[in-house]
PDB file of C-alpha atoms in Angstrom:
ATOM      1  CA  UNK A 218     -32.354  25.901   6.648  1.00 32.00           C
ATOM      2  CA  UNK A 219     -34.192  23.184   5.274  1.00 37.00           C
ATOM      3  CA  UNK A 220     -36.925  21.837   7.086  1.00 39.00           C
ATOM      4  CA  UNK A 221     -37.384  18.066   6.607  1.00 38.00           C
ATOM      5  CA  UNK A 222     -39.829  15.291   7.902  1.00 38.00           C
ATOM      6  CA  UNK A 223     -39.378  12.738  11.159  1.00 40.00           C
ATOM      7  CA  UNK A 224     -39.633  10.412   7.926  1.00 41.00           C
ATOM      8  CA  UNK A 225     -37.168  10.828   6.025  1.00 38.00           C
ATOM      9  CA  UNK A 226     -35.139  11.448   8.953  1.00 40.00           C
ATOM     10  CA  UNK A 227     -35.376   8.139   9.241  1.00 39.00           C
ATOM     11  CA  UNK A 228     -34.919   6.777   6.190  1.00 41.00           C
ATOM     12  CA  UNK A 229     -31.864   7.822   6.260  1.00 43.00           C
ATOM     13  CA  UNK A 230     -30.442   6.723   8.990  1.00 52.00           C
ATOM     14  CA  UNK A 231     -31.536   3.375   7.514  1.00 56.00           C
ATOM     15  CA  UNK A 232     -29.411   4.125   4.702  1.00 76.00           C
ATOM     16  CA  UNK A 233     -26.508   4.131   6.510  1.00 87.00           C
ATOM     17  CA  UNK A 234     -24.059   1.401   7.437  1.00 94.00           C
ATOM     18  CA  UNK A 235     -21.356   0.376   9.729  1.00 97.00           C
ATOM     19  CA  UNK A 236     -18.356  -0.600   8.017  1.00 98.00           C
ATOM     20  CA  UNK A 237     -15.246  -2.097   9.585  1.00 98.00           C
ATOM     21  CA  UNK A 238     -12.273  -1.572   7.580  1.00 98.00           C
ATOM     22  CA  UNK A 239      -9.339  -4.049   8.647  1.00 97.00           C
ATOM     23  CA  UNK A 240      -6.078  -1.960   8.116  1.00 95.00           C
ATOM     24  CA  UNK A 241      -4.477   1.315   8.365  1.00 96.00           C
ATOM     25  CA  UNK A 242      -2.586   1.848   6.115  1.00 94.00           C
ATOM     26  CA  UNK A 243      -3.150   4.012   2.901  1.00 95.00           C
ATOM     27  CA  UNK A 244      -5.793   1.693   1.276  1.00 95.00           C
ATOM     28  CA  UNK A 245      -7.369   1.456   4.532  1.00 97.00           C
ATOM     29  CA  UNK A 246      -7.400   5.276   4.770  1.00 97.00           C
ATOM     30  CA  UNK A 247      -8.630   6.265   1.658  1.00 97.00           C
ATOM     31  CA  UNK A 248     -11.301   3.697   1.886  1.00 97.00           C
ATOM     32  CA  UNK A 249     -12.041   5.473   5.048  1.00 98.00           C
ATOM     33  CA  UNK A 250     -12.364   8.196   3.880  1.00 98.00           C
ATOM     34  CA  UNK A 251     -14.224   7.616   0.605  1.00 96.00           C
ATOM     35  CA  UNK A 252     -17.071   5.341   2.781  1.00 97.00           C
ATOM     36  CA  UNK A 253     -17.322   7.825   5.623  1.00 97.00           C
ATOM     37  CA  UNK A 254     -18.985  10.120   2.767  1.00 96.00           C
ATOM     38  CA  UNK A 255     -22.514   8.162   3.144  1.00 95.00           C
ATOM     39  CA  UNK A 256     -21.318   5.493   6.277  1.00 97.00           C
ATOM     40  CA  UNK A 257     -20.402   5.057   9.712  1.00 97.00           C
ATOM     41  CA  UNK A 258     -16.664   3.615   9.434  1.00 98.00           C
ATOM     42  CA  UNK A 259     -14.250   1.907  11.766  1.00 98.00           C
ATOM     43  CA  UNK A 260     -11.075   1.495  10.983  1.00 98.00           C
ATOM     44  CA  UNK A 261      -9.189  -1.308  13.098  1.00 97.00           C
ATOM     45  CA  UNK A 262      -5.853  -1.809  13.025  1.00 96.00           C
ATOM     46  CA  UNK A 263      -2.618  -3.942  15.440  1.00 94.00           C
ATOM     47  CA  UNK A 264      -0.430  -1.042  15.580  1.00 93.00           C
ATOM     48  CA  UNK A 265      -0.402   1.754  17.862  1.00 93.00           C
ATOM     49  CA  UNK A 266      -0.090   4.523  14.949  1.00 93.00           C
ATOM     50  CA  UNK A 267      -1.498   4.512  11.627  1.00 95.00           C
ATOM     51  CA  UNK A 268       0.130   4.205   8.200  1.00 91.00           C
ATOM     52  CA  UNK A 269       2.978   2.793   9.728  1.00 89.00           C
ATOM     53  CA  UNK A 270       4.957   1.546   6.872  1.00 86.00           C
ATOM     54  CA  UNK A 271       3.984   4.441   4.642  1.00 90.00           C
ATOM     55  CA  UNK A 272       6.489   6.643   6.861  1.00 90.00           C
ATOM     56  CA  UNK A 273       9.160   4.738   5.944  1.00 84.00           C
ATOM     57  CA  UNK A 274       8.549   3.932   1.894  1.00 82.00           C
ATOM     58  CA  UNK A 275      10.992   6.393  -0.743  1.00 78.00           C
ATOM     59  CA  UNK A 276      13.491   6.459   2.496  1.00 78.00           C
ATOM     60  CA  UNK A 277      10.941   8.279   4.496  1.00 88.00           C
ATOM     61  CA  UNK A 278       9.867  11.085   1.712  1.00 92.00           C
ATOM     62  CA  UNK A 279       7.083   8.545   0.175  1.00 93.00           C
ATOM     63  CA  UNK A 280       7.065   8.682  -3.297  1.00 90.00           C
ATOM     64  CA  UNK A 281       3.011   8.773  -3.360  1.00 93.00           C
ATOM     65  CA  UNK A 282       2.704   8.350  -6.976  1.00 93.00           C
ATOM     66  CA  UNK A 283       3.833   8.139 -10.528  1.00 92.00           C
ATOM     67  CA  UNK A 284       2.693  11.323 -13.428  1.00 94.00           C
ATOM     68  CA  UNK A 285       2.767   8.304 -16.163  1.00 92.00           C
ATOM     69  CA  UNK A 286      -0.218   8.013 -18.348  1.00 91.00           C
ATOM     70  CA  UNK A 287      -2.307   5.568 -16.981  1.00 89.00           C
ATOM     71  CA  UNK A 288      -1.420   2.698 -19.815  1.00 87.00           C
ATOM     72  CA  UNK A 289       2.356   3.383 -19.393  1.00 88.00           C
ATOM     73  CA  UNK A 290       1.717   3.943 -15.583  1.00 88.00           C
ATOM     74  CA  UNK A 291      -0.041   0.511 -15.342  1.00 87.00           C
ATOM     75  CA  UNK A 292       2.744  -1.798 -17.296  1.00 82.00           C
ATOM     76  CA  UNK A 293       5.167  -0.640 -15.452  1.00 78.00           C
ATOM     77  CA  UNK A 294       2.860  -2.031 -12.457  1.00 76.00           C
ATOM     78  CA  UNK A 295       2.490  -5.783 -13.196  1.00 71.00           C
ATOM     79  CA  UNK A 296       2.145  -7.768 -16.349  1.00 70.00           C
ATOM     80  CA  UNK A 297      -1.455  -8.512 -14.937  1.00 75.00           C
ATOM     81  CA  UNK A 298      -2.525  -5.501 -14.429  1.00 83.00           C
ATOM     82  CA  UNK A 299      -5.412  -5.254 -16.595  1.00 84.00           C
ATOM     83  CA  UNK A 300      -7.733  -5.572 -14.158  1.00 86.00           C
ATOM     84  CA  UNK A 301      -7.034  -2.156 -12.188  1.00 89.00           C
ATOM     85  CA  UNK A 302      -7.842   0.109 -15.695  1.00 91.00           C
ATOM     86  CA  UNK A 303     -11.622   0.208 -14.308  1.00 92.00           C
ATOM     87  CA  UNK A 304     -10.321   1.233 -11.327  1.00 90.00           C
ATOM     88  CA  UNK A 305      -8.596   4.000 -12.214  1.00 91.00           C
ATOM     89  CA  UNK A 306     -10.897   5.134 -15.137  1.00 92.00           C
ATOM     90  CA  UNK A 307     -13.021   6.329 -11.529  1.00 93.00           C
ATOM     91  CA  UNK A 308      -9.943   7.802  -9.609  1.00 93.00           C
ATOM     92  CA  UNK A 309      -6.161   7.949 -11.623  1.00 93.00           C
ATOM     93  CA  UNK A 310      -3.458   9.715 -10.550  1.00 93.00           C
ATOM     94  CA  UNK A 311      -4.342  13.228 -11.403  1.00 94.00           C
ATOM     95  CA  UNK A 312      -7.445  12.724  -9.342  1.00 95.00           C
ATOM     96  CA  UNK A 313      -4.872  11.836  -6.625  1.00 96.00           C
ATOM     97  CA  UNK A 314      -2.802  14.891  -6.663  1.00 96.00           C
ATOM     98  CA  UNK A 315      -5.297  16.659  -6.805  1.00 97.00           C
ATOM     99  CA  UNK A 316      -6.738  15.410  -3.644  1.00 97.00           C
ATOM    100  CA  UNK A 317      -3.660  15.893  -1.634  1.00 97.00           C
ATOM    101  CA  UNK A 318      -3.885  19.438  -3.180  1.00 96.00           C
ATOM    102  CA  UNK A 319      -7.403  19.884  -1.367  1.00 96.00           C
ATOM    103  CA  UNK A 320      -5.711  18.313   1.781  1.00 95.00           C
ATOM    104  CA  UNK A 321      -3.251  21.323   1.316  1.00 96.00           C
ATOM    105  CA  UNK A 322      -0.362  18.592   0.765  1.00 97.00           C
ATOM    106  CA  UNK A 323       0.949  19.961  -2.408  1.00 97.00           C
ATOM    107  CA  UNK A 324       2.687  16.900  -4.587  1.00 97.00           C
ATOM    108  CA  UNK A 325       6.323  17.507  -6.523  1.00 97.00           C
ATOM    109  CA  UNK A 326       7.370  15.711  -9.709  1.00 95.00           C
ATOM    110  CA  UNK A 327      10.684  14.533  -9.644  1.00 92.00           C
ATOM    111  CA  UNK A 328      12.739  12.044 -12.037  1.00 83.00           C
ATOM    112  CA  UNK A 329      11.067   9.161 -13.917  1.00 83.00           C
ATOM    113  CA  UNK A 330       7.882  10.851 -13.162  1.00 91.00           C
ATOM    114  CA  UNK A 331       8.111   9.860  -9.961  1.00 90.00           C
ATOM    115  CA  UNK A 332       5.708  12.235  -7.060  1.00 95.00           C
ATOM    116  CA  UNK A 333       6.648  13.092  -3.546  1.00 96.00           C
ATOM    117  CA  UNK A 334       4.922  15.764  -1.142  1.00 97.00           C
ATOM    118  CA  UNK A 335       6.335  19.193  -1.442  1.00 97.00           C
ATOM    119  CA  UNK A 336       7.610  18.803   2.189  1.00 96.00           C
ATOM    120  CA  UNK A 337       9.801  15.699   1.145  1.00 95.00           C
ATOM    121  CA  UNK A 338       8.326  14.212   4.221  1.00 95.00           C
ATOM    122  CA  UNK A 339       6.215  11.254   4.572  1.00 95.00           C
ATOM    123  CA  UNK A 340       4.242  12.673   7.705  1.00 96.00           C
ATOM    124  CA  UNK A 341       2.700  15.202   5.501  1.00 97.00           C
ATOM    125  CA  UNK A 342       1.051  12.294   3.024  1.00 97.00           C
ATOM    126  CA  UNK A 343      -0.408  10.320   6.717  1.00 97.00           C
ATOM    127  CA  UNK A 344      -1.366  13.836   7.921  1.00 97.00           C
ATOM    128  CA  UNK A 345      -3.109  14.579   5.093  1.00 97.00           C
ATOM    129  CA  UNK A 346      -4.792  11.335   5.065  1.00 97.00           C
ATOM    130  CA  UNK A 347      -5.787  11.641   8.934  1.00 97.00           C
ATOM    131  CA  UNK A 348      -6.997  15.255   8.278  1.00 97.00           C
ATOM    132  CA  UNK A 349      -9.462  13.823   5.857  1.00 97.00           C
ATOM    133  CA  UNK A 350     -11.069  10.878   8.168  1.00 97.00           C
ATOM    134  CA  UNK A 351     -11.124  13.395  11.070  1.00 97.00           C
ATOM    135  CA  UNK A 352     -13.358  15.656   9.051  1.00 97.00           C
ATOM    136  CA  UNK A 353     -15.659  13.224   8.411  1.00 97.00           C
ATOM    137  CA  UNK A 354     -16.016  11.755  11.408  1.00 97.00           C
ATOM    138  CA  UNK A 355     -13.924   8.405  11.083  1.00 97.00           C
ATOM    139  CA  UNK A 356     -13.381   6.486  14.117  1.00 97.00           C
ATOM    140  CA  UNK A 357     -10.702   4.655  14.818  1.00 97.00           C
ATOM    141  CA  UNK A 358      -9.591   1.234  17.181  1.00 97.00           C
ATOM    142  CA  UNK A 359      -5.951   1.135  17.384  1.00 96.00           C
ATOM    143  CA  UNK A 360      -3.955  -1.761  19.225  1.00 96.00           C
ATOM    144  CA  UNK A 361      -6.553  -4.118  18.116  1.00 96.00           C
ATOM    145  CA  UNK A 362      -6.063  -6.911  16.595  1.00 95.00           C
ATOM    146  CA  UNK A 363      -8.677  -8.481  14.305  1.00 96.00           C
ATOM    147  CA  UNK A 364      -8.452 -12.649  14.554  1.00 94.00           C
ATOM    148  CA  UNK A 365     -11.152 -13.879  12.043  1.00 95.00           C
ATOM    149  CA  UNK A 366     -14.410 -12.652   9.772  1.00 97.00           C
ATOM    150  CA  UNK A 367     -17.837 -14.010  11.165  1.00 97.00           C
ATOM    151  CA  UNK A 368     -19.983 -15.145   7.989  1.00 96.00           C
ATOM    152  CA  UNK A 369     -23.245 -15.939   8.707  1.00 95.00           C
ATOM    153  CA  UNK A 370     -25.669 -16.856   5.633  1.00 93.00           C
ATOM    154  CA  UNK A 371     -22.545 -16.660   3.669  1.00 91.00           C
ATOM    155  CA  UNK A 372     -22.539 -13.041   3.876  1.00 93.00           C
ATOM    156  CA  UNK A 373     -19.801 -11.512   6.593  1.00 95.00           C
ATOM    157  CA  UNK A 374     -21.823  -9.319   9.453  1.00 96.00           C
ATOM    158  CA  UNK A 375     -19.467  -9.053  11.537  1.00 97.00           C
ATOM    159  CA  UNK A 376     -15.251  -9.181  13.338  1.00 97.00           C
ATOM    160  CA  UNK A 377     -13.547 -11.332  16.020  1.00 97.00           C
ATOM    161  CA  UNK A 378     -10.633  -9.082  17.254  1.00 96.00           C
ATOM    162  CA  UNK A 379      -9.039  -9.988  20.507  1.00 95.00           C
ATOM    163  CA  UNK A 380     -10.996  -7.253  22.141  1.00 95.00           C
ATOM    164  CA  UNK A 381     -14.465  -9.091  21.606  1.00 95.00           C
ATOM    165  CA  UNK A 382     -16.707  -9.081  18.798  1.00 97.00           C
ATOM    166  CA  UNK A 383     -18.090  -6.050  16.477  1.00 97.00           C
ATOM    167  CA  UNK A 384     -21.518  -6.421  14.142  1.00 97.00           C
ATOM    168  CA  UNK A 385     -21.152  -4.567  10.956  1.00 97.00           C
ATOM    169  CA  UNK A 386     -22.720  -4.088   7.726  1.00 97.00           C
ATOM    170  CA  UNK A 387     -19.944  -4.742   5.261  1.00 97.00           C
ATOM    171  CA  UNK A 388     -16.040  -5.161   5.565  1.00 97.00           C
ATOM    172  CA  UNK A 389     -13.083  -3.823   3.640  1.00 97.00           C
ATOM    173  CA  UNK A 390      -9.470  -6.012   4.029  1.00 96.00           C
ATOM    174  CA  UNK A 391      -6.686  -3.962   3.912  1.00 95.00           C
ATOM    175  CA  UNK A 392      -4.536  -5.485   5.397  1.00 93.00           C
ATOM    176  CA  UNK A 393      -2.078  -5.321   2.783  1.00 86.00           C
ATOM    177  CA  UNK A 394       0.454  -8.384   2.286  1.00 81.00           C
ATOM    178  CA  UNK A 395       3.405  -9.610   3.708  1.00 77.00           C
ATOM    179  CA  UNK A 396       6.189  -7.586   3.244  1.00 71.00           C
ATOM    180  CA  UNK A 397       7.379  -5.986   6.818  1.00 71.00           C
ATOM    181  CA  UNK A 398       5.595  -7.559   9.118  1.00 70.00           C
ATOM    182  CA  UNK A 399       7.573  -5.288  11.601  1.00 72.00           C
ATOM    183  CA  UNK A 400       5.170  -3.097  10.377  1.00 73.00           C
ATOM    184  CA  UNK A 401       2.064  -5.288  10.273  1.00 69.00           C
ATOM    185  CA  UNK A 402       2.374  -6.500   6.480  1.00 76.00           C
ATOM    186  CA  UNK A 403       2.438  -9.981   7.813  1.00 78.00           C
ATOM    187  CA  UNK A 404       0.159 -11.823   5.827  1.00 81.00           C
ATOM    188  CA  UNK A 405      -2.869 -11.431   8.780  1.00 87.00           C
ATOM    189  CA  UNK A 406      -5.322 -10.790   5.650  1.00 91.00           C
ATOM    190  CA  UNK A 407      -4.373 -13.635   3.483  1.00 92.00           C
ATOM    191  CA  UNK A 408      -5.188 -16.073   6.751  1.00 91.00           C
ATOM    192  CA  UNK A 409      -8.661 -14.461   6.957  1.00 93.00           C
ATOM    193  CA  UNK A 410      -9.365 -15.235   3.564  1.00 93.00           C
ATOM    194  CA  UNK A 411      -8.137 -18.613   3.377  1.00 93.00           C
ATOM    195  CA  UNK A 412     -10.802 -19.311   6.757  1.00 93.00           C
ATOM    196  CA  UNK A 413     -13.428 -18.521   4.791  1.00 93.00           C
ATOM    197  CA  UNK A 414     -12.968 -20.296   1.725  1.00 92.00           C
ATOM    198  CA  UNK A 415     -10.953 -17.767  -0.443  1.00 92.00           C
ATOM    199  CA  UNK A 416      -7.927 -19.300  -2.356  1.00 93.00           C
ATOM    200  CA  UNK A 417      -4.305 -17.723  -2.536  1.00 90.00           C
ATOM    201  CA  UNK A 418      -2.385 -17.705  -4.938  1.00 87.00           C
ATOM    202  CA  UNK A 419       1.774 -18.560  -3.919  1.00 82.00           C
ATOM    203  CA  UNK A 420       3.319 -15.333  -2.252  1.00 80.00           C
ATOM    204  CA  UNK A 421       6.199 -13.792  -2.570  1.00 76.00           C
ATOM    205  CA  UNK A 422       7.499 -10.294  -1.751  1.00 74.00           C
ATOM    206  CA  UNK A 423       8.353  -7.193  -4.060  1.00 78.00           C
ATOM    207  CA  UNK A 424       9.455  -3.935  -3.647  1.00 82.00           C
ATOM    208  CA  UNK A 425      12.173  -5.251  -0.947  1.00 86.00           C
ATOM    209  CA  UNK A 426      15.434  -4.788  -0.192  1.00 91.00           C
ATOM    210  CA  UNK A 427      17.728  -7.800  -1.327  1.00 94.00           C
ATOM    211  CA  UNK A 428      20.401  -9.808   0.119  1.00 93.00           C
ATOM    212  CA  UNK A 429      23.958 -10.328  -1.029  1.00 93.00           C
ATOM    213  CA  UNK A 430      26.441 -12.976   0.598  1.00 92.00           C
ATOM    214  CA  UNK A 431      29.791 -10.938  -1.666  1.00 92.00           C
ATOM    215  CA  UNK A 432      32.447 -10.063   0.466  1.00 93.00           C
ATOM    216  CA  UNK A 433      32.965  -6.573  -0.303  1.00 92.00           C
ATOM    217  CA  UNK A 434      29.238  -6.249   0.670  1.00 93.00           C
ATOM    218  CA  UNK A 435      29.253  -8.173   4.329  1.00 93.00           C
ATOM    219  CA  UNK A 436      32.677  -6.425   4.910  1.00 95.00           C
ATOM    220  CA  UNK A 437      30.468  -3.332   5.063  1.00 93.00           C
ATOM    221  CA  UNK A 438      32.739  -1.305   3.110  1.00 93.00           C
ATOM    222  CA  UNK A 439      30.692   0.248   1.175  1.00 94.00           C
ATOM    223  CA  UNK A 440      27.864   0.913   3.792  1.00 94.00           C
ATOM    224  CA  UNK A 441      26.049   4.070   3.299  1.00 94.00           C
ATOM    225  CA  UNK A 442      27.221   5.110  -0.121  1.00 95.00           C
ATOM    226  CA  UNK A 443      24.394   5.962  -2.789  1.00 95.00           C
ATOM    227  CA  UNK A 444      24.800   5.955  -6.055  1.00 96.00           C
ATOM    228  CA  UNK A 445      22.466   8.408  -8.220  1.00 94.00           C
ATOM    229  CA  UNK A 446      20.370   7.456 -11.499  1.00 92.00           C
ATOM    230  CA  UNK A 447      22.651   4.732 -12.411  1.00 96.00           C
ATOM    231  CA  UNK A 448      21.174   1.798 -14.971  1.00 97.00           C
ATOM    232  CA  UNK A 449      20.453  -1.981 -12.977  1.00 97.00           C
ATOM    233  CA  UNK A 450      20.043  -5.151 -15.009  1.00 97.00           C
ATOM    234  CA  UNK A 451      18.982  -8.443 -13.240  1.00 97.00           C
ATOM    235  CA  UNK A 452      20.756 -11.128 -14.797  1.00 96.00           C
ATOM    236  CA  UNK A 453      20.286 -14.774 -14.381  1.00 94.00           C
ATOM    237  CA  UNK A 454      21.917 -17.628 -17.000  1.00 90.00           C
ATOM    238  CA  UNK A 455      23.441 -14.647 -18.690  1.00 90.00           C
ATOM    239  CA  UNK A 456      20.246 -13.244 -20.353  1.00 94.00           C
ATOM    240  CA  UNK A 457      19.119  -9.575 -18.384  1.00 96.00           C
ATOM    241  CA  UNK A 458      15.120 -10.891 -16.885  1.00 94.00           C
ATOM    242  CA  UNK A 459      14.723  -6.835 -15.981  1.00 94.00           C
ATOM    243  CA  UNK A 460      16.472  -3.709 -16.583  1.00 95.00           C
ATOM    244  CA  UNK A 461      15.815  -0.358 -15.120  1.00 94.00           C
ATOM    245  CA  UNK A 462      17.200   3.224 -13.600  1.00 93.00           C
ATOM    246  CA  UNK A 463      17.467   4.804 -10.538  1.00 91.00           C
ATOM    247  CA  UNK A 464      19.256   5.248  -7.192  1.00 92.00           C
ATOM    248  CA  UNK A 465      20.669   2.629  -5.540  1.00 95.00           C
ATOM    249  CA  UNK A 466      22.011   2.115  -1.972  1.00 95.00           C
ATOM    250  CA  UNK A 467      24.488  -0.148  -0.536  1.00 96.00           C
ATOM    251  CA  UNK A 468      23.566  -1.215   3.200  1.00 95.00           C
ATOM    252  CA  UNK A 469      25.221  -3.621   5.253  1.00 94.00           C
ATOM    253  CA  UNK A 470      23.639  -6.440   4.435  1.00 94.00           C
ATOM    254  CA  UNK A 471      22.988  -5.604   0.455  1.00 95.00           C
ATOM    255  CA  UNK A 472      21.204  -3.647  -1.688  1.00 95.00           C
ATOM    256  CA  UNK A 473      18.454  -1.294  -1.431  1.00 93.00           C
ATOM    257  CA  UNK A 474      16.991   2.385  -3.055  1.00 91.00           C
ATOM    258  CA  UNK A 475      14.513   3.272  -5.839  1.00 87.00           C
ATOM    259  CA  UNK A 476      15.943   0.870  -8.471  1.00 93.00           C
ATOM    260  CA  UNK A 477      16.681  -2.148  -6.290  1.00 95.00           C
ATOM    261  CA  UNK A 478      13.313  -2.149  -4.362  1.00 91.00           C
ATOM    262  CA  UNK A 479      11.680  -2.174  -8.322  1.00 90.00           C
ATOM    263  CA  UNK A 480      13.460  -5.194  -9.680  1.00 94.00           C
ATOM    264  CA  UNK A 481      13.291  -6.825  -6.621  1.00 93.00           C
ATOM    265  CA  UNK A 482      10.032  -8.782  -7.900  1.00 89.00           C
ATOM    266  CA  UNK A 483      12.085 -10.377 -10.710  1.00 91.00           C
ATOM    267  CA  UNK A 484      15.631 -10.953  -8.500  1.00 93.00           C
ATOM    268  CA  UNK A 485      12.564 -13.213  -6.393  1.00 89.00           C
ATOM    269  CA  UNK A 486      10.783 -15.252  -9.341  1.00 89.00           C
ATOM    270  CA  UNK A 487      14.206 -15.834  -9.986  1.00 91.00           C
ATOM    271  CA  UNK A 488      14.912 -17.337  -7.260  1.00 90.00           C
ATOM    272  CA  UNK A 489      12.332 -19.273  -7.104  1.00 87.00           C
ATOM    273  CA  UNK A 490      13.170 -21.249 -10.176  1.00 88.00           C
ATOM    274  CA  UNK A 491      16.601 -21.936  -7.813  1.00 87.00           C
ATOM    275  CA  UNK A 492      18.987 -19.922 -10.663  1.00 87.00           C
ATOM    276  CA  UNK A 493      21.961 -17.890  -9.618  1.00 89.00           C
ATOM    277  CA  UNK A 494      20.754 -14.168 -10.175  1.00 92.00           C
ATOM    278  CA  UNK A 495      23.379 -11.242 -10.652  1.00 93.00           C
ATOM    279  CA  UNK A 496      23.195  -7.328 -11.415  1.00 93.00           C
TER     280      UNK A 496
END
């Protein structure tokens, strides 16, 4: 054992912060846990139960990940996705098997590249997640939801939830965006932003299910059926915007799976333009 001074005892104590962290989900829980290293971290969030919408995502085994190199990895991301290579040049994606292999949530490469937990279940990936804030000593304010930042001196000290007020140090938005706001992606961040002078840019959503008005689809015939690895091409003014390959299942209101939640991004933009879109 280490003996060591009232002094610097106390310097580092001073060290330390309190962070609020605005979202659980899995950028709010890796940010967790990565802060709670050196900080004193709170992580608020509206629902009752945390990473809420991760228990649903690759039809509720969560494909975590993608074994791509990160170049290849990242195009397949976003056409502006240059800024995230810094990013990952700290933590890519073997750094994030390997830390759900030291959470003892073993990750399984399946086609495309594409990782899942060993245990095909989602639960294991927000287990494994939880494990790591309980060990160091995250705490957590569930049910709460967080109305506005408070910026004082242009710097933010502080959150307005509708539970009272809470001083911090520093806060990390992870709110996430707008996709299922049954699941709290409702856009809650973007308005917090926009009160404090941050600009946003025109939203739309990806990685969604999509809509079809065809009869054989709204009969509901076809309800439930999956079809395996089969090729998808978005077309619109008969030129293909987006091709790729995966699963694909019918629902009764549409499309959904792998492939269809990927192109959805393009089926939207699209859309936008007010053209007729097919695949």
């Amino acid at each position: 054992t280490k003996m060591v001074s009232k002094e610097t005892i106390f310097c580092y104590n001073e060290s330390m912060k309190k962070v609020i962290i605005i979202g659980a989900g899995p950028a709010g829980l890796m940010a967790a846990i990565e802060a709670s290293k050196k900080h004193e971290v709170v992580v608020i969030d509206k629902n009752t139960r945390c990473g809420r919408k991760l228990l649903i995502t690759g039809n509720g085994r969560c494909n975590v990940t993608n074994k791509r190199l990160t170049s290849d990895f990242l195009n397949h991301c976003s056409s502006s996705s240059k800024f995230l290579y810094s990013a990952f040049s700290q933590f890519d994606v073997n750094h994030l098997i390997e830390f759900f292999e030291m959470q003892h949530c073993p990750l399984v490469e399946e086609i495309d590249h594409r990782m899942y937990p060993m245990s095909q279940q989602a639960t294991s990936i927000v287990e494994a997640l939880l494990k790591a804030c309980e060990n160091n000593n995250v705490n957590f304010l569930m049910e709460t939801t967080v109305e506005r930042l408070i910026v004082q001196d242009n710097r933010v000290i502080g959150i307005l939830s509708d539970k009272g007020q809470m001083d911090c140090d520093h806060v990390i938005l992870a709110t996430g965006g707008m996709s299922y706001p049954l699941t709290g992606s409702s856009g809650d961040g973007h308005a917090m932003l926009q009160r404090v002078g941050h600009s946003v840019t025109e939203l739309y959503g990806v990685e969604v299910p999509l809509i079809s008005h065809e009869e054989v689809i709204q009969s509901k015939l076809l309800q439930g059926l999956t079809l395996r690895n089969v090729p998808v091409e978005v077309v619109s003014h008969k030129k293909t915007i987006k091709q790729t390959q995966g699963d694909v299942l019918f629902t009764h209101f549409g499309l959904s799976g792998p492939a269809i939640l990927y192109l959805s991004e393009w089926v939207q933009k699209e859309l936008k333009k007010k053209k007729d879109v097919f695949l």
